[in-house]
XYZ file of C-alpha atoms in Angstrom:
652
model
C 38.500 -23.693 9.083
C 40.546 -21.254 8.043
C 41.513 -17.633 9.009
C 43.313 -14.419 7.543
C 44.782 -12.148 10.956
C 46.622 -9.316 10.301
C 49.271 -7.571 13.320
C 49.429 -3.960 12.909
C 51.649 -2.709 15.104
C 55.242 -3.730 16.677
C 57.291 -6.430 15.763
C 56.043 -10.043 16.709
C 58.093 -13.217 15.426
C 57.654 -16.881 16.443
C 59.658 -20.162 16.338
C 58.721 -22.225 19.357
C 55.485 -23.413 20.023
C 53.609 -24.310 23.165
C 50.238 -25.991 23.930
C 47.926 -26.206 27.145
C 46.443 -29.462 27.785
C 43.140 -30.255 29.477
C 44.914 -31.043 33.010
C 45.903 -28.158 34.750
C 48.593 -28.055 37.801
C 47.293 -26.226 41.104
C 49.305 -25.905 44.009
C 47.326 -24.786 47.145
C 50.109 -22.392 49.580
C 48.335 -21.992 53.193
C 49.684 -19.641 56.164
C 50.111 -22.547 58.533
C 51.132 -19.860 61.298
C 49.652 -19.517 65.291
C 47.086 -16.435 64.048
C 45.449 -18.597 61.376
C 44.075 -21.226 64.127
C 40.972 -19.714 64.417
C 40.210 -20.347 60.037
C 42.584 -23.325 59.737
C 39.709 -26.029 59.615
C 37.161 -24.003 57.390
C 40.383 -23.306 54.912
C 40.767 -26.987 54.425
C 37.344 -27.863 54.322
C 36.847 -25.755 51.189
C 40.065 -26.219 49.926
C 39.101 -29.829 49.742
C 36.177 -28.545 47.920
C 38.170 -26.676 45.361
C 40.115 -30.100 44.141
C 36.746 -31.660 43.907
C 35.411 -29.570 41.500
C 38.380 -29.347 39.433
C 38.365 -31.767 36.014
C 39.306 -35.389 36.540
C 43.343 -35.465 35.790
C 44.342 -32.514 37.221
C 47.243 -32.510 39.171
C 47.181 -30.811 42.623
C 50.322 -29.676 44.835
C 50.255 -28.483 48.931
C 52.448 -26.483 50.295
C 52.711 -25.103 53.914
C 54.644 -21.862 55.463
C 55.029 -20.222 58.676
C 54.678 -22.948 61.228
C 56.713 -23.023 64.491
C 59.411 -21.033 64.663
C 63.159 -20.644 66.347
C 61.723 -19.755 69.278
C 59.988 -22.949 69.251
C 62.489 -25.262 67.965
C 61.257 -28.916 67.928
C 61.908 -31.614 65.323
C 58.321 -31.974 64.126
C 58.508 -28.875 62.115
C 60.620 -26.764 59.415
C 62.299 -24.096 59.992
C 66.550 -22.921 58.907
C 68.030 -22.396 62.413
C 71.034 -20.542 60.346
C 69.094 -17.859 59.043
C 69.794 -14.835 60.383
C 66.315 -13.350 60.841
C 64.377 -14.591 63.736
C 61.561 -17.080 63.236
C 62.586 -17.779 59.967
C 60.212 -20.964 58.958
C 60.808 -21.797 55.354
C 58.218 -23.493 52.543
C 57.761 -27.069 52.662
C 56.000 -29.556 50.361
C 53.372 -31.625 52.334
C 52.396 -33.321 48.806
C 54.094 -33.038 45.116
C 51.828 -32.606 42.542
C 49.405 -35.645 42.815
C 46.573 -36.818 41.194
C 45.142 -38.970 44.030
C 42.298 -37.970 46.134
C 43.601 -39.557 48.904
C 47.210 -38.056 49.146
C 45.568 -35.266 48.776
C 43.189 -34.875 51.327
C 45.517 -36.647 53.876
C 48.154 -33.949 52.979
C 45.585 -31.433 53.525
C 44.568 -32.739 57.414
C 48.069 -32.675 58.489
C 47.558 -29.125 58.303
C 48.901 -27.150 61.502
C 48.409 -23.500 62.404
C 50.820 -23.181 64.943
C 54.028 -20.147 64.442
C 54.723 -17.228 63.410
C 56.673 -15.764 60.756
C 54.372 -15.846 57.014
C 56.950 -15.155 54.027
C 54.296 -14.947 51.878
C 56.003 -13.801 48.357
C 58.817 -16.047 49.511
C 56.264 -19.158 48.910
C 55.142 -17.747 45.839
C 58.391 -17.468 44.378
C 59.771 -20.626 45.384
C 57.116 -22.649 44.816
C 56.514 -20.548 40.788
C 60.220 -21.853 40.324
C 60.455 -25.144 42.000
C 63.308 -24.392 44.626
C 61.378 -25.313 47.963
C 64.072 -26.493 49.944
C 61.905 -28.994 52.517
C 59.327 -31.337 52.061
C 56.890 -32.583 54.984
C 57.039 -36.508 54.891
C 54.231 -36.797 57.884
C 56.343 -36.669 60.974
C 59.228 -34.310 60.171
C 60.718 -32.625 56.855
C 63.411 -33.560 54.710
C 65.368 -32.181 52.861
C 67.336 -34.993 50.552
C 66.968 -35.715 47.978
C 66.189 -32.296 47.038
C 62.191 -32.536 46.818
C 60.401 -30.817 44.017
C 56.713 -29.992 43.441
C 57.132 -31.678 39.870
C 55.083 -29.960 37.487
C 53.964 -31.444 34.170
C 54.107 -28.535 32.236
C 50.197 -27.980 32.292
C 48.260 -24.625 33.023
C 49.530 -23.618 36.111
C 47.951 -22.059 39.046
C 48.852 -20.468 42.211
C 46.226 -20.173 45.366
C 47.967 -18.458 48.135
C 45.302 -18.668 51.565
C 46.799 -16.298 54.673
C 45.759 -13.672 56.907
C 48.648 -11.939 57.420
C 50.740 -9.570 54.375
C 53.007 -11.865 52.317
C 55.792 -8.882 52.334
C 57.783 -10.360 55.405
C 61.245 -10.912 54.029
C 62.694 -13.557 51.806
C 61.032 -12.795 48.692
C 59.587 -9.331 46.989
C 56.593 -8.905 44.861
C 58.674 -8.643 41.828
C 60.573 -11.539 42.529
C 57.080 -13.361 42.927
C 55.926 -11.757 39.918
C 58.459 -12.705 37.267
C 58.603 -16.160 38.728
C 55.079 -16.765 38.034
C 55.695 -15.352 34.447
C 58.208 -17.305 33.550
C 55.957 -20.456 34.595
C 52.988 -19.109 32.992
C 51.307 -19.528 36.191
C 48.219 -17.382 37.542
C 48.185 -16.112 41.029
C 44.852 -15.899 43.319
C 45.111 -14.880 46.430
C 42.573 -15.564 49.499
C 43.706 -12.822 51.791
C 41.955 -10.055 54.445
C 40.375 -6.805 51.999
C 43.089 -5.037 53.880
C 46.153 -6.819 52.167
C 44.412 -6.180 48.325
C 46.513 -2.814 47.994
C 49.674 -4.303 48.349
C 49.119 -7.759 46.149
C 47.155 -6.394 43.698
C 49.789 -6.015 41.682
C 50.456 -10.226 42.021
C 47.514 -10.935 40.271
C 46.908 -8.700 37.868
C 50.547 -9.198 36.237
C 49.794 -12.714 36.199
C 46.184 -12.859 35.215
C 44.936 -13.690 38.209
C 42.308 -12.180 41.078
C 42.200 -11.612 44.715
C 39.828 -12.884 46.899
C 38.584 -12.097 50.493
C 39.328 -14.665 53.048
C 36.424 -14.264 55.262
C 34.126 -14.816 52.561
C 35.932 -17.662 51.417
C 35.610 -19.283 54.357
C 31.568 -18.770 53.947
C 31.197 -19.255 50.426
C 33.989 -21.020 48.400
C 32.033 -21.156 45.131
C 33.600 -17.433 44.075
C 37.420 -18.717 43.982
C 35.943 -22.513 42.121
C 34.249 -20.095 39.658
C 37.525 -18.037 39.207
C 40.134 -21.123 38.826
C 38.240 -23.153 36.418
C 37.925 -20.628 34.092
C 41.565 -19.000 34.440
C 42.784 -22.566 34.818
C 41.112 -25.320 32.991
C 42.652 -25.058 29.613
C 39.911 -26.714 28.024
C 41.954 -25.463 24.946
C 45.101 -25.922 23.213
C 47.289 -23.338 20.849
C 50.557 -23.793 18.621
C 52.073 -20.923 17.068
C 55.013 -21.359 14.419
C 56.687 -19.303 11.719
C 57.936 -21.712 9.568
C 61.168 -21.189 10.301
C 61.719 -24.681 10.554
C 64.480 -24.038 13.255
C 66.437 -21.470 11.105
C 66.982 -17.967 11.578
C 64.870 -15.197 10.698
C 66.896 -13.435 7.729
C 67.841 -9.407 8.696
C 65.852 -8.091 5.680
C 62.260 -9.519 6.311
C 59.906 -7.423 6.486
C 56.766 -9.533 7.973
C 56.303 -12.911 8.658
C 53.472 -15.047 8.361
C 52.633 -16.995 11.722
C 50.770 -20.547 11.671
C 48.200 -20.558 15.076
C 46.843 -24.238 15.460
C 44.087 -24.366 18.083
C 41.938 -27.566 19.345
C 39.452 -28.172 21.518
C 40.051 -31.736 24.000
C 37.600 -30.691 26.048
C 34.283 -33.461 25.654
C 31.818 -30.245 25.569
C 31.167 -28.226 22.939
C 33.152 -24.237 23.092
C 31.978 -21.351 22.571
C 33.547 -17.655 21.531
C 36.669 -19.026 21.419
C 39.174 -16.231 20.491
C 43.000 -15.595 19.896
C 44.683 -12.567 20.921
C 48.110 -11.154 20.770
C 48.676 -10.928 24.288
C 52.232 -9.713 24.608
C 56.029 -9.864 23.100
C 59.541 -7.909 23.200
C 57.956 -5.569 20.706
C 55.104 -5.076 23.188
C 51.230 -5.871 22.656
C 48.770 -5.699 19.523
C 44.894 -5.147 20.287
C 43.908 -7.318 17.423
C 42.183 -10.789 17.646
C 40.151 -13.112 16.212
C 36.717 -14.831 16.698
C 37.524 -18.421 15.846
C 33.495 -19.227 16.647
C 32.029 -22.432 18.414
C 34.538 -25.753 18.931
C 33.052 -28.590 19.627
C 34.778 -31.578 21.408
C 37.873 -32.770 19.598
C 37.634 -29.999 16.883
C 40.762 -28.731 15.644
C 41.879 -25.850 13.540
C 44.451 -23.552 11.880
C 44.512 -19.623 11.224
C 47.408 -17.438 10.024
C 48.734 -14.110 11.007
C 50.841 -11.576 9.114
C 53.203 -9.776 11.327
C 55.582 -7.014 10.423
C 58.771 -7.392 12.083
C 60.131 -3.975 12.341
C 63.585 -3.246 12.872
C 65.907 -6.404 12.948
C 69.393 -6.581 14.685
C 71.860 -9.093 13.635
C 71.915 -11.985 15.943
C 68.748 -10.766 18.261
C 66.181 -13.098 19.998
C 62.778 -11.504 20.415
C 59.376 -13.669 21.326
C 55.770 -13.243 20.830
C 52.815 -14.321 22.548
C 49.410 -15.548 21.541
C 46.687 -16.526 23.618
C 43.384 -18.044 23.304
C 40.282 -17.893 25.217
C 36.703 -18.583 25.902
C 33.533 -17.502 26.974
C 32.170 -20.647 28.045
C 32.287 -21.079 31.967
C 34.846 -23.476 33.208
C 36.951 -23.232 29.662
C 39.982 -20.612 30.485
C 42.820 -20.210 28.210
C 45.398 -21.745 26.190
C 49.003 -19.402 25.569
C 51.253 -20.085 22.956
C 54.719 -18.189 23.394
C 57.359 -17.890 20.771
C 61.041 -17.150 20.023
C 62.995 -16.229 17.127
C 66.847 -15.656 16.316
C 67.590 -12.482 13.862
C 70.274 -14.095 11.299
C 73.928 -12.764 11.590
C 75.186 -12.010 7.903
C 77.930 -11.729 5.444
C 77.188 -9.812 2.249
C 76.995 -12.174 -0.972
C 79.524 -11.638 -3.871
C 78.126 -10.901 -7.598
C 80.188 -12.697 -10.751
C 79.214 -11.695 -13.942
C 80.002 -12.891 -17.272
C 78.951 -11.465 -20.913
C 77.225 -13.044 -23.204
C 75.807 -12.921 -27.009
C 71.825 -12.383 -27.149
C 70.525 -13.727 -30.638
C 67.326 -12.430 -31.165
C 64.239 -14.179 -32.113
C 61.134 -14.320 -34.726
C 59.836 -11.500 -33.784
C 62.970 -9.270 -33.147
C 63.353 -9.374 -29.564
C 64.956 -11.874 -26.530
C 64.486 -11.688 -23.329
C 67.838 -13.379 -20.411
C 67.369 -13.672 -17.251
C 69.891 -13.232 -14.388
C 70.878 -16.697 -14.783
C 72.177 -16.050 -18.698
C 74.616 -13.623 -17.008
C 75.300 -15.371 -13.200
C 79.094 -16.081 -13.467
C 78.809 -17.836 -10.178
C 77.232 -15.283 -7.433
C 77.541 -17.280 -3.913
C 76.538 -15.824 -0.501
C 79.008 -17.455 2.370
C 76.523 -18.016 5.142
C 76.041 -21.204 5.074
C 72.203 -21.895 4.039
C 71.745 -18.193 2.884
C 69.842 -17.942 -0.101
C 70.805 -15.239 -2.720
C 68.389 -13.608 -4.981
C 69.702 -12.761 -8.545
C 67.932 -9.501 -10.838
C 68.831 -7.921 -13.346
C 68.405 -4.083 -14.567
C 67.486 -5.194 -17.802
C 66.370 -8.322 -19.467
C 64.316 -7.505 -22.829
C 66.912 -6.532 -25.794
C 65.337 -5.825 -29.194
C 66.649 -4.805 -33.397
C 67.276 -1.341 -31.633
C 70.085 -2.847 -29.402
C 71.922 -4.361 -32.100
C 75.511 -2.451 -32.199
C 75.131 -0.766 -28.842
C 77.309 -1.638 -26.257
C 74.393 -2.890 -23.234
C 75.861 -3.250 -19.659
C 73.796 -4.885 -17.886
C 73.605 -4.845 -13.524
C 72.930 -8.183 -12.193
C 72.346 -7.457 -8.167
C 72.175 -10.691 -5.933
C 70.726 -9.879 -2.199
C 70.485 -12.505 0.623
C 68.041 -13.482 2.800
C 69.215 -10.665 5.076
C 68.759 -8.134 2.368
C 72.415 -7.344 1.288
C 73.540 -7.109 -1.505
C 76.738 -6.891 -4.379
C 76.489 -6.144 -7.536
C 78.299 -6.734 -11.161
C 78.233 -5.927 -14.748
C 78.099 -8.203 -17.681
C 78.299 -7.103 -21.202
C 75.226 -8.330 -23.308
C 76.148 -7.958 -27.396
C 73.033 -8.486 -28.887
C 73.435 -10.402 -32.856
C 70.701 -11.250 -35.268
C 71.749 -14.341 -37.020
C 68.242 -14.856 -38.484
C 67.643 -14.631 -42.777
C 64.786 -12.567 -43.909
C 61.629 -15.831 -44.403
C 61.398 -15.082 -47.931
C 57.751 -15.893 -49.542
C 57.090 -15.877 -53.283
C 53.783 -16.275 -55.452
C 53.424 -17.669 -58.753
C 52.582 -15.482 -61.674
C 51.946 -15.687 -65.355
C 52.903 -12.818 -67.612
C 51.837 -12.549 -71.300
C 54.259 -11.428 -74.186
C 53.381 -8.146 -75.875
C 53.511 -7.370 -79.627
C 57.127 -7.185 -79.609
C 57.731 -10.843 -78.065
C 59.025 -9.229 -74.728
C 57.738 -8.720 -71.043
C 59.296 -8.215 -67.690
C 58.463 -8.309 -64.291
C 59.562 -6.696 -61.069
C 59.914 -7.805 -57.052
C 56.630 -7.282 -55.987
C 55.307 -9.065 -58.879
C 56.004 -12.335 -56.839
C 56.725 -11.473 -53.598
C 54.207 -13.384 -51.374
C 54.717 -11.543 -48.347
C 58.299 -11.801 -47.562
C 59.467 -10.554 -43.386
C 62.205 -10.316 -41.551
C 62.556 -9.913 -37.349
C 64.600 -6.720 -37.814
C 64.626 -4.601 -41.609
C 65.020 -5.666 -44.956
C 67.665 -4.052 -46.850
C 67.336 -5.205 -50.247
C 65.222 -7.603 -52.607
C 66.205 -8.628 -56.110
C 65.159 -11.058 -58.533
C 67.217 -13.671 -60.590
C 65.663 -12.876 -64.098
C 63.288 -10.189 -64.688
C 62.814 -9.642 -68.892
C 61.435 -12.597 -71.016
C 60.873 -13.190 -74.734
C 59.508 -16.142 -77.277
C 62.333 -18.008 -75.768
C 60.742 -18.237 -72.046
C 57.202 -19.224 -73.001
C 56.791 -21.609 -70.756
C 57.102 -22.253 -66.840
C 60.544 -20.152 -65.862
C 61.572 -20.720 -62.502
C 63.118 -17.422 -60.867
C 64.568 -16.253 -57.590
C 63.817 -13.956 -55.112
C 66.770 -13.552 -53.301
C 65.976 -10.474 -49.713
C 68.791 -9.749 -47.610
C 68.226 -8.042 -44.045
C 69.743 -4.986 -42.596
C 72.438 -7.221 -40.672
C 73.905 -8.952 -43.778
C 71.453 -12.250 -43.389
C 70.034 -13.297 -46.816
C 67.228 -15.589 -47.863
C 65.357 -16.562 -51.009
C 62.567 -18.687 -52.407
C 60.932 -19.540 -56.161
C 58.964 -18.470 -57.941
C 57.104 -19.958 -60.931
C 56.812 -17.542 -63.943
C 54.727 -18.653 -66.392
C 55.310 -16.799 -69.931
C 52.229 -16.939 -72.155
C 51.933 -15.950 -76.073
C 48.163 -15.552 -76.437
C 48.683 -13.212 -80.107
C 47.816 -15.054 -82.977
C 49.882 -14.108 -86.269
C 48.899 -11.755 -88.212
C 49.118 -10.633 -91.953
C 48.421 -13.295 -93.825
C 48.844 -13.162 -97.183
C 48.761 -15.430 -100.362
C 50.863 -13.206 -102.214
C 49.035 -14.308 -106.136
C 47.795 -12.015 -108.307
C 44.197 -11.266 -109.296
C 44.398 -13.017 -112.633
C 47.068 -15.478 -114.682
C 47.605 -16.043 -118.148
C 47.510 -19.789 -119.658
C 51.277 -18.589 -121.045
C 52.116 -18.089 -117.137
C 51.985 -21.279 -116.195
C 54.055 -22.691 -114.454
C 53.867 -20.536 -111.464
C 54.643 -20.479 -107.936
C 53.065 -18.479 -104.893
C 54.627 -18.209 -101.359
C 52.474 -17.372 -98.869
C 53.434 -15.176 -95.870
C 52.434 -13.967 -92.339
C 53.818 -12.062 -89.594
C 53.845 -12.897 -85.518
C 55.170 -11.728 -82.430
C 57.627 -14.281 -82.399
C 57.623 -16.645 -85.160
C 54.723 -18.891 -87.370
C 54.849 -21.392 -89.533
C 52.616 -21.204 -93.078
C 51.431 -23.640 -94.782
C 48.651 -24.318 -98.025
C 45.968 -26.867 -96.304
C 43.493 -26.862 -99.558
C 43.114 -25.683 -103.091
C 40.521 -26.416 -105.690
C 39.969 -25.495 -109.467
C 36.563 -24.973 -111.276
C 34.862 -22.343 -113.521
C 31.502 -20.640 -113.471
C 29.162 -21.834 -115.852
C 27.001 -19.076 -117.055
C 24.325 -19.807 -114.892
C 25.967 -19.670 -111.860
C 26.927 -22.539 -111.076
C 30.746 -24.138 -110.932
C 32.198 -26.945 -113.322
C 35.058 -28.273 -111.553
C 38.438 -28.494 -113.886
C 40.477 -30.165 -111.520
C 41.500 -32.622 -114.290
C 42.432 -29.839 -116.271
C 44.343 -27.842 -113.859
C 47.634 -29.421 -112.538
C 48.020 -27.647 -109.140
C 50.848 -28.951 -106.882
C 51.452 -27.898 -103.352
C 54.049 -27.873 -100.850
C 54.210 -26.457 -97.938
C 53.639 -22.608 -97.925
C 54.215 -22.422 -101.914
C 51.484 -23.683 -104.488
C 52.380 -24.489 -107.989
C 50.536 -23.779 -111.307
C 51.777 -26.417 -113.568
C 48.884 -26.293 -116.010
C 45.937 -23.735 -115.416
C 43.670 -25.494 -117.265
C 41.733 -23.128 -119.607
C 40.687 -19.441 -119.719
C 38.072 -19.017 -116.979
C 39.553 -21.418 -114.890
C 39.222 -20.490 -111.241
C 42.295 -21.478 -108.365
C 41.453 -21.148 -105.271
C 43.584 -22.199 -102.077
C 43.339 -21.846 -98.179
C 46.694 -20.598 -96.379
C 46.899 -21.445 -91.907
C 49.428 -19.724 -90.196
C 50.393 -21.204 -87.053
C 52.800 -19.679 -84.055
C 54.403 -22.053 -81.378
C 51.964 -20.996 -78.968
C 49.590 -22.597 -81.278
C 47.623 -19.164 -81.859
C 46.671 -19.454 -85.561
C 45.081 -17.059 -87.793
C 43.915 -18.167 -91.902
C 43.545 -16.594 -95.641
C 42.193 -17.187 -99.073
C 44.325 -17.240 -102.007
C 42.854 -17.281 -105.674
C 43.850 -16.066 -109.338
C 41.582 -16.386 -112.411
C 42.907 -17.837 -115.543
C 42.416 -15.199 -118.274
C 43.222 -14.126 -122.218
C 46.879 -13.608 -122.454
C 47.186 -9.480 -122.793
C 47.452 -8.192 -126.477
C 51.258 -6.461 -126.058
C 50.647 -4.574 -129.628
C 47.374 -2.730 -130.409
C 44.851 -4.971 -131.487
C 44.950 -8.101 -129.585
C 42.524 -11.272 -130.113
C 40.593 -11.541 -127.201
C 41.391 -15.937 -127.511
C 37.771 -16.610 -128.915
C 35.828 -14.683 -126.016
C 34.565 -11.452 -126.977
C 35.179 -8.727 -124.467
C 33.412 -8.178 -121.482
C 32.816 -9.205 -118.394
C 34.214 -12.353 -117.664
C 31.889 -14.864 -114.804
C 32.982 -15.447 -111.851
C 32.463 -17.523 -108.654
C 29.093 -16.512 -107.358
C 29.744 -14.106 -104.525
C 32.629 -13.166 -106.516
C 32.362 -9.165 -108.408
C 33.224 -9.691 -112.958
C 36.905 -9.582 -113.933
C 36.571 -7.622 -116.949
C 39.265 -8.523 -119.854
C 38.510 -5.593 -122.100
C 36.977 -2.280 -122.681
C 33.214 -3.784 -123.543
C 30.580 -4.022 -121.043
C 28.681 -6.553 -123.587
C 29.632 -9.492 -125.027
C 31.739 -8.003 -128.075
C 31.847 -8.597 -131.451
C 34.619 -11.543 -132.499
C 37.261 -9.326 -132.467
C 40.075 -9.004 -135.738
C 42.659 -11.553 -135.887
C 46.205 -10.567 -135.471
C 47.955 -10.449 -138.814
């Protein structure tokens, strides 16, 4: 499982961690003086009870005080005849901590109330801090080796059984109290009603309860009750920081704490909760439910804990305890220690640097692009490098840019430096181009501008310019033309790509013409015709057919190709013989341009009378009239008649 705590208030750190086990260490101090005689046997009766309804394991100490005295000096029991008080008896072991029945109980019967003096808080404190000075080995006490109660670090608990006030010398409360603390140990005390005033304070430092010694002696079932759930630790707690042995750097501001918790016990838990039960920065009145363990369970929660106010090379600690509900199951107490970090400041090196920009105008450096070297010289101390500004765009081209890289230590010092950061665009426009075809006008001429093939052309920054390696094309470009688009940017970069032009001439030539007269004379012959045409830029003309005949008076055509002598070359046909009067010539002319546009005409001429220069003229045999034609073709009319005449004179 896993849990979320949050301290609100004071400062708690942690770097140690301590657990409490399932054993528990008891020690049992009895008032072995003359004016317990009468209660002596019923206190170790039920003290007897007591260790047999502790768990299995648990380690159990006696100690006695107040027997005999220096009034009644004898060998058989312990006393310091150099003290200066009178009847000064000191503590004395009768069994270390021991996990055998039998020591125990025999330690127990050799028991004595006979004395006087009962240093009560002297027994607590000596005993909480393991500096008894005698130890009972059955017949007399001892004193070397130096005996000690030897405690196994376990839950530790404190019964004190007397009738008379522990505040006779030797020891005070406080003395007591913050020996017990620094064991972790919990004092109970079985004393007269009387006495509570002036122990109270004992047991509720400590955690502990006071009990009444008559009804002990009735009814020990009260004080079992108490101990096993104060004492048996049926629980176990680690708290940590993660630290991992270092110090805790001056500038942190919280910390978040690791509690492990476990249950050894073999029964099942319940309620089980962890508290923040104390520290230098004083207590917190949060907790946690951490629910129902069962036996062997384990688990792990966190708490975030602001620290406060840190001083250089401090120790503070922080405690966390966790409890139960469940009778017999007490407590577990995890305390904690931490060492505030002593610091130097770091040191800041800068050095400048050029920032190219990217694609899409900007670049962003971090502290690193500008870290000349920044070093803290604690050893271990980490330094933290930022920057005030790490995004540089177009705009920043030219401008001087200072930029602050700060580096702070774990401690939360700092230095501070300034680089220079020139910021360059060394990237050319990404020039795009289209292809395009453009068509010649009448003149045999067309031009084109930029955006005519620009295919989307960008740049990270501006574009300053855009210009084109041809522009204006004639007859002489049809074709595919290959030009250039050539953009350069507002800081000097250029680019360029081609483009495919294609120059069309879609205009067929025009004005054809066979250049021959309506009608020829048999006299003319020979004679030539050129034919012509006109074109945006240039055609070639040339006669493809030609054919002779004449119309026979009822329409139809006699051909006099074997009369006619007709030769042709090129653009230029040849009359070398028309043939006779009434002869028709007819010829096809194709004009072709180099674009292959062509365009066609129809020469012909008629073969007529030669033309009377003088007056009268003969009319060749034919009287005058209209003269047949081709049919679809309107009468040539070779003189003034509109009938066939009368044979006309001859020419004298």
């Amino acid at each position: 499982m896993k849990k979320m705590l949050s301290l609100t208030a004071g400062a708690a750190v942690f770097a140690a961690a301590t657990a409490a086990q399932a054993q528990i260490d008891v020690v049992f101090q009895i008032d072995e003086s003359g004016s317990m005689s009468s209660a002596i046997n019923g206190v170790k009766k039920n003290v007897k009870t007591i260790y047999g309804a502790l768990p299995i394991g648990s380690h159990v100490g006696l100690v006695g005080y107040g027997a005999m005295g220096t009034n009644f000096p004898t060998p058989d029991h312990c006393y310091d005849v150099n003290d200066p008080i009178q009847s000064q008896e000191i503590p004395h072991i009768h069994t270390s901590l021991t996990t055998d029945q039998n020591v125990f109980y025999n330690a127990v019967d050799q028991m004595i109330a006979y004395g006087g003096t009962e240093q009560g808080y002297r027994v607590v404190y000596e005993s909480a801090s393991d500096t008894i000075a005698a130890a009972w080995n059955g017949s007399t006490c001892v004193s070397t080796p130096k005996p000690s109660l030897g405690f196994t670090g376990a839950p530790y608990c404190n019964i004190l059984i007397t009738d008379e006030t522990p505040n006779q010398g030797g020891r005070t409360q406080q003395e007591s109290i913050d020996a017990m603390k620094a064991r972790n140990g919990i004092f109970f005390g079985i004393i007269p009603t009387d006495l509570f005033t002036e122990t109270k304070k004992l047991a509720d430092d400590t955690g502990g309860k006071l009990f009444d010694l008559t009804q002990f002696l009735n009814n020990p079932q009260p004080v079992i009750q108490a101990v096993l759930e104060a004492c048996v630790w049926a629980t176990s707690l680690k708290a940590g920081d993660g630290l991992g042995g270092k110090c805790l750097p001056l500038s942190s501001k919280e910390i978040t704490y690791t509690l492990d918790y476990g249950n050894p016990s073999k029964g099942s838990i319940q309620n089980v909760q962890i508290s923040h039960t104390g520290g230098t920065s004083g207590g917190s009145s949060w907790n946690t439910n951490v629910g129902t363990l069962v036996a062997g369970a384990t688990g792990s929660t966190t708490a975030t804990v602001p620290t406060g106010q840190l001083v250089k090379g401090t120790k503070f600690f922080n405690e966390f305890t966790m409890t139960s509900t469940t009778p017999g199951v007490g407590k577990a107490v995890a305390k904690v220690e931490t060492e505030v970090c002593q610091n130097t400041p770091p040191e800041a090196k800068c050095k400048d640097m050029q920032a190219a920009l990217g694609s899409d105008g900007s670049i962003a450096i971090s502290p690193a692009n500008i870290d000349g070297g920044s070093s803290d010289p604690d050893p271990g101390d980490h330094v933290a490098l930022n920057i005030s500004k790490s995004k540089f765009t177009c705009s920043d081209i030219g401008v001087a840019n200072y930029v602050s890289l700060t580096a702070t230590d774990d401690s939360g010092e700092s230095d501070s430096c300034s680089a220079k950061v020139t910021t360059v665009d060394n990237l050319a426009p990404v020039v795009k181009t289209k292809n395009i075809t453009v068509q010649l006008d009448a003149s045999g001429k067309t031009s084109i501008s930029v955006p005519d093939v620009d295919g989307g052309t960008t740049d990270n920054c501006c574009i300053a310019s855009r210009s084109l390696s041809k522009s204006s094309f004639t007859c002489a470009d049809v074709g595919q033309q290959a030009v250039t688009l050539t953009v350069t940017d507002c800081n000097g970069n250029s680019g360029s790509a081609t483009a495919t032009v294609t120059v069309v001439d879609t205009l067929a030539p025009t004005n054809v013409q066979a250049n021959a007269p309506a009608t020829i004379s048999p006299p003319d012959a020979p004679i030539s015709f050129k034919a012509t045409a006109t074109d945006n830029c240039s055609a070639s003309v040339k006669i493809t057919d030609y054919s002779c005949y004449k119309v026979k008076k009822d329409g139809s055509q006699q051909s006099k190709m074997e009369s006619c002598v007709v030769n042709v070359s090129g653009d230029t046909l040849t009359i070398a013989d028309s043939g006779g009067v009434g002869d028709n010539i007819v010829w096809a002319v194709l004009a072709t341009d180099q674009s292959g546009n062509t365009a066609t005409a129809k020469g012909s001429v008629l073969v007529a009378n030669p033309s009377n220069a003088g007056g009268n003229k003969g009319n060749n045999g034919v009287g005058n009239g209209q003269d047949p034609q081709p049919p679809g073709n309107p009468p040539i009319n070779d003189g003034a008649g509109t009938s066939p005449g009368n044979p006309g004179n001859k020419k004298k």
